[in-house]
Short mmCIF file of C-alpha atoms in Angstrom, two decimals:
data_model
loop_
_atom_site.label_atom_id
_atom_site.label_comp_id
_atom_site.label_asym_id
_atom_site.label_seq_id
_atom_site.Cartn_x
_atom_site.Cartn_y
_atom_site.Cartn_z
CA MET A 16 56.75 -111.92 -118.31
CA SER A 17 53.87 -112.91 -119.97
CA GLN A 18 50.95 -110.51 -120.47
CA ASN A 19 48.68 -112.23 -118.65
CA SER A 20 50.53 -111.58 -115.81
CA GLU A 21 50.81 -107.93 -115.53
CA THR A 22 47.72 -106.70 -113.44
CA GLN A 23 45.48 -104.42 -115.22
CA VAL A 24 43.88 -101.15 -113.04
CA PRO A 25 40.60 -100.72 -113.62
CA LYS A 26 39.22 -97.06 -115.08
CA ILE A 27 36.95 -95.25 -113.26
CA ASN A 28 35.36 -92.66 -115.11
CA VAL A 29 33.75 -89.68 -113.90
CA SER A 30 31.74 -87.07 -115.38
CA LEU A 31 32.15 -83.51 -114.83
CA GLU A 32 28.68 -83.44 -113.82
CA GLU A 33 28.71 -85.91 -111.03
CA ASN A 34 31.83 -84.39 -109.79
CA SER A 35 30.23 -81.01 -109.64
CA LYS A 36 27.29 -82.19 -107.87
CA GLY A 37 29.64 -84.06 -104.99
CA HIS A 38 31.46 -80.67 -104.41
CA GLU A 39 28.10 -78.77 -103.95
CA GLN A 40 27.17 -81.49 -101.71
CA ASP A 41 30.24 -80.52 -99.56
CA GLU A 42 29.83 -77.14 -100.03
CA GLN A 43 26.13 -77.61 -98.02
CA ILE A 44 27.09 -79.97 -95.38
CA LYS A 45 30.14 -77.67 -94.41
CA PRO A 46 28.32 -74.69 -93.48
CA ARG A 47 25.50 -76.98 -91.23
CA GLN A 48 28.41 -78.43 -89.44
CA THR A 49 29.91 -74.73 -88.50
CA ARG A 50 26.79 -73.63 -87.04
CA PHE A 51 26.61 -75.81 -83.90
CA LYS A 52 28.33 -74.25 -81.44
CA ILE A 53 29.35 -75.76 -77.95
CA PRO A 54 27.38 -73.99 -74.98
CA THR A 55 30.11 -72.35 -72.67
CA ILE A 56 29.68 -70.00 -69.97
CA GLN A 57 30.93 -66.97 -71.97
CA ASN A 58 28.21 -67.77 -74.66
CA SER A 59 25.34 -67.69 -72.18
CA ARG A 60 26.51 -64.40 -70.83
CA ASP A 61 27.23 -63.00 -74.26
CA ASP A 62 23.25 -64.39 -75.10
CA MET A 63 21.92 -62.46 -72.01
CA TYR A 64 23.86 -59.22 -73.12
CA ARG A 65 22.29 -59.64 -76.67
CA GLN A 66 18.94 -60.18 -75.54
CA GLN A 67 19.23 -57.10 -72.90
CA GLN A 68 20.50 -55.19 -75.65
CA GLN A 69 17.30 -56.18 -77.39
CA ARG A 70 14.75 -55.42 -74.75
CA GLN A 71 16.35 -51.71 -74.37
CA LYS A 72 15.80 -51.13 -78.49
CA ASP A 73 12.22 -52.64 -77.86
CA LYS A 74 11.48 -50.35 -74.88
CA GLN A 75 10.42 -52.98 -72.95
CA PRO A 76 10.49 -52.89 -69.34
CA VAL A 77 13.02 -54.59 -67.60
CA ILE A 78 12.07 -55.86 -63.91
CA ILE A 79 15.21 -54.65 -61.78
CA GLN A 80 15.03 -55.85 -58.19
CA GLN A 81 15.52 -52.74 -56.30
CA GLN A 82 16.17 -52.05 -52.57
CA PRO A 83 12.61 -52.38 -50.68
CA GLY A 84 11.78 -48.63 -49.96
CA CYS A 85 14.20 -46.18 -48.63
CA SER A 86 14.46 -43.75 -45.41
CA THR A 87 13.85 -40.67 -47.38
CA LEU A 88 11.39 -39.74 -50.55
CA GLY A 89 12.79 -39.39 -54.17
CA ARG A 90 13.03 -35.45 -54.93
CA PRO A 91 11.21 -34.93 -58.71
CA LYS A 92 12.79 -33.50 -61.62
CA GLY A 93 10.61 -30.27 -61.31
CA GLY A 94 11.87 -29.50 -57.76
CA GLY A 95 10.11 -28.66 -54.65
CA LEU A 96 8.66 -31.74 -52.32
CA ALA A 97 9.40 -35.11 -53.00
CA ARG A 98 7.02 -37.31 -54.49
CA MET A 99 6.35 -41.20 -54.43
CA GLY A 100 9.30 -43.32 -56.86
CA GLY A 101 12.34 -42.49 -58.64
CA GLY A 102 14.24 -39.35 -57.96
CA GLU A 103 17.30 -39.18 -55.77
CA ARG A 104 16.88 -39.77 -52.02
CA GLN A 105 16.13 -36.34 -50.43
CA LYS A 106 18.83 -36.00 -47.61
CA VAL A 107 19.68 -33.20 -45.15
CA ARG A 108 23.18 -32.02 -43.48
CA LEU A 109 21.87 -32.42 -39.86
CA ALA A 110 23.50 -30.45 -37.50
CA PRO A 111 26.15 -31.86 -35.03
CA GLY A 112 24.83 -33.56 -32.33
CA HIS A 113 21.62 -34.14 -33.95
CA SER A 114 22.73 -38.06 -35.27
CA ALA A 115 20.36 -40.96 -34.56
CA LEU A 116 22.36 -41.97 -31.33
CA ASP A 117 22.25 -38.72 -30.12
CA TRP A 118 18.52 -38.78 -30.52
CA SER A 119 18.55 -42.35 -28.38
CA GLU A 120 20.95 -41.16 -26.03
CA LEU A 121 18.42 -38.03 -25.63
CA ASN A 122 15.55 -40.83 -25.04
CA LYS A 123 17.32 -42.45 -22.36
CA LYS A 124 18.06 -39.55 -20.31
CA VAL A 125 14.28 -38.72 -20.28
CA LEU A 126 13.33 -42.07 -19.48
CA GLN A 127 15.60 -41.79 -16.46
CA ASP A 128 14.91 -38.57 -14.74
CA LYS A 129 11.62 -38.49 -13.83
CA SER A 130 11.41 -34.87 -13.79
CA ARG A 131 11.89 -34.52 -17.54
CA SER A 132 8.90 -36.47 -18.65
CA ASN A 133 7.20 -35.25 -21.11
CA GLU A 134 9.93 -32.77 -21.87
CA LEU A 135 9.54 -33.71 -25.61
CA LEU A 136 5.86 -32.91 -25.74
CA TYR A 137 5.62 -29.32 -26.98
CA GLY A 138 2.14 -27.60 -26.62
CA LEU A 139 0.79 -30.50 -23.60
CA ARG A 140 0.25 -27.88 -21.07
CA THR A 141 -1.73 -25.80 -23.63
CA LEU A 142 -4.60 -28.66 -23.45
CA PHE A 143 -5.07 -27.45 -20.35
CA GLU A 144 -4.53 -23.85 -19.79
CA ASP A 145 -6.19 -22.71 -22.81
CA LYS A 146 -10.17 -22.51 -21.97
CA ASP A 147 -11.23 -23.57 -25.30
CA GLN A 148 -8.97 -26.90 -26.01
CA LEU A 149 -9.69 -27.52 -22.35
CA ALA A 150 -13.47 -27.42 -23.05
CA ILE A 151 -12.92 -30.01 -26.33
CA LEU A 152 -10.37 -32.15 -23.69
CA GLU A 153 -13.24 -32.66 -21.34
CA ARG A 154 -15.68 -33.58 -24.01
CA ILE A 155 -13.73 -36.49 -25.67
CA ASN A 156 -12.05 -37.63 -22.34
CA SER A 157 -15.64 -37.52 -20.11
CA GLU A 158 -15.14 -40.94 -19.03
CA ASN A 159 -11.75 -40.80 -18.02
CA MET A 160 -10.80 -37.19 -17.19
CA ASP A 161 -10.06 -37.52 -13.34
CA THR A 162 -7.09 -40.02 -15.05
CA VAL A 163 -6.19 -37.24 -17.88
CA LEU A 164 -6.36 -34.27 -14.67
CA LYS A 165 -3.72 -36.81 -13.17
CA LEU A 166 -1.28 -36.19 -16.23
CA TYR A 167 -1.12 -32.42 -16.01
CA ARG A 168 -1.09 -32.29 -11.77
CA PHE A 169 1.63 -35.05 -11.50
CA ASN A 170 3.23 -34.74 -14.46
CA ILE A 171 2.69 -38.37 -15.43
CA PRO A 172 4.21 -39.80 -18.46
CA CYS A 173 1.73 -39.92 -21.62
CA HIS A 174 2.66 -43.30 -22.88
CA LEU A 175 2.27 -44.49 -19.01
CA LEU A 176 -1.20 -42.80 -18.95
CA HIS A 177 -4.08 -45.48 -18.82
CA PRO A 178 -6.54 -44.97 -20.51
CA PRO A 179 -4.26 -43.04 -23.26
CA LEU A 180 -5.80 -39.18 -23.64
CA ARG A 181 -7.89 -38.69 -26.46
CA ILE A 182 -7.37 -36.18 -28.91
CA ASN A 183 -9.30 -35.45 -32.32
CA GLU A 184 -8.99 -33.51 -35.35
CA GLN A 185 -9.85 -30.10 -33.97
CA LEU A 186 -6.99 -30.44 -31.08
CA LEU A 187 -4.76 -32.01 -33.84
CA ARG A 188 -4.87 -29.10 -36.31
CA LEU A 189 -4.85 -26.54 -33.32
CA HIS A 190 -1.16 -28.03 -32.65
CA GLN A 191 0.36 -28.06 -36.24
CA LYS A 192 0.59 -24.09 -36.26
CA ASN A 193 4.37 -24.28 -36.27
CA GLU A 194 7.49 -27.01 -36.76
CA ARG A 195 8.53 -26.50 -33.05
CA GLU A 196 4.87 -27.59 -31.65
CA PHE A 197 3.85 -30.08 -34.25
CA TRP A 198 1.55 -33.14 -34.02
CA THR A 199 0.95 -35.85 -36.32
CA VAL A 200 -1.28 -39.35 -36.11
CA ILE A 201 0.91 -42.33 -37.31
CA HIS A 202 -1.26 -45.61 -37.11
CA GLY A 203 -3.93 -43.98 -35.23
CA ASN A 204 -1.86 -42.74 -32.31
CA VAL A 205 -0.56 -39.01 -31.49
CA TYR A 206 3.11 -37.77 -31.52
CA CYS A 207 4.55 -34.33 -31.05
CA VAL A 208 7.41 -34.97 -33.66
CA GLY A 209 8.22 -31.03 -32.94
CA SER A 210 11.83 -32.40 -30.91
CA TYR A 211 12.47 -34.85 -33.36
CA MET A 212 12.37 -32.25 -36.64
CA GLU A 213 16.46 -31.88 -36.18
CA PHE A 214 16.88 -35.34 -36.00
CA HIS A 215 14.77 -36.55 -39.22
CA PRO A 216 17.50 -37.42 -42.06
CA GLY A 217 15.14 -36.14 -44.48
CA GLY A 218 14.55 -33.08 -43.08
CA SER A 219 11.51 -31.45 -41.32
CA GLU A 220 9.39 -29.77 -44.43
CA ILE A 221 8.44 -33.50 -45.35
CA LEU A 222 7.02 -34.23 -41.95
CA VAL A 223 4.84 -31.09 -41.82
CA HIS A 224 3.87 -31.62 -45.81
CA TYR A 225 2.10 -35.09 -45.06
CA GLY A 226 1.32 -34.15 -41.31
CA GLU A 227 -0.60 -31.35 -43.01
CA LYS A 228 -1.74 -33.15 -45.85
CA PHE A 229 -3.30 -36.18 -44.26
CA VAL A 230 -4.92 -36.99 -40.67
CA ASP A 231 -3.33 -40.20 -40.13
CA VAL A 232 0.29 -40.62 -42.37
CA GLY A 233 0.56 -44.65 -41.11
CA PHE A 234 0.31 -45.41 -44.78
CA TRP A 235 3.58 -43.09 -45.76
CA PHE A 236 5.36 -44.18 -42.98
CA ASN A 237 4.82 -47.82 -43.84
CA LYS A 238 6.00 -46.85 -47.22
CA PHE A 239 9.35 -45.41 -46.56
CA HIS A 240 10.04 -46.85 -42.87
CA ARG A 241 8.11 -50.06 -42.19
CA TRP A 242 11.27 -51.73 -40.96
CA VAL A 243 11.18 -48.72 -38.34
CA ASN A 244 9.74 -49.11 -34.93
CA TYR A 245 8.06 -45.79 -34.55
CA GLU A 246 6.50 -46.98 -31.02
CA LYS A 247 9.99 -47.28 -29.79
CA LEU A 248 11.69 -44.43 -31.81
CA LEU A 249 8.59 -41.45 -30.82
CA GLN A 250 8.28 -43.08 -27.54
CA ASN A 251 8.76 -40.43 -25.30
CA CYS A 252 6.74 -38.22 -27.99
CA TYR A 253 3.65 -40.04 -27.76
CA ILE A 254 0.49 -37.95 -26.46
CA GLY A 255 -2.24 -40.38 -26.80
CA LYS A 256 -5.01 -42.23 -29.17
CA PHE A 257 -6.81 -40.41 -32.16
CA VAL A 258 -10.45 -40.63 -32.15
CA LYS A 259 -12.91 -39.30 -34.65
CA ASP A 260 -15.90 -36.90 -33.59
CA LYS A 261 -19.25 -38.67 -33.47
#
């Protein structure tokens, strides 16, 4: 065969410098390609966990949704009476027969039996039998004293008395000398909670503490018991309306 029929392959001369530049470009492109991460559920969870850990390291407050209030107050680290916010929930061991159901059954019996009217109101008769307290009672109930006397004579339940009995702070404090005969004010309504002390899940100490410290404990009741219908719960413990001395 002739030499013209032979195919000649062109020679490509690539310098070492150009070859090294090509490798460098490939190495620069590869890391950029590996940086891209397909978003998955696991990746999002990992990111959330890392963000949470970073917030804790930076000591930034993390907002946590908490249960709206609690039935009792928290116990402070230093002991003593419970305070607002934080701490463990303070509970006491109730005696047998003093559960919430037992309290409900007791109130049903009191409502059904007329002879037991005002049975849970300790210190009520003292208002009429003590001369000093009777004088105060007549002064602040001068407009409806005839109705008030029916309460004493016929043992009418206080929550059915209209207009209601009026109690001022002086009479209120006279009936806060012991847990058995302890009166307190909730949103302008006076209750004898002495009979409820043994049924309270948080114990009697907290009721006495706030009852003595504040005239009206309605704010604190809403703070820790705002879902509770206190008017229904303490219906048979109702005494009257709280009034301020002029």
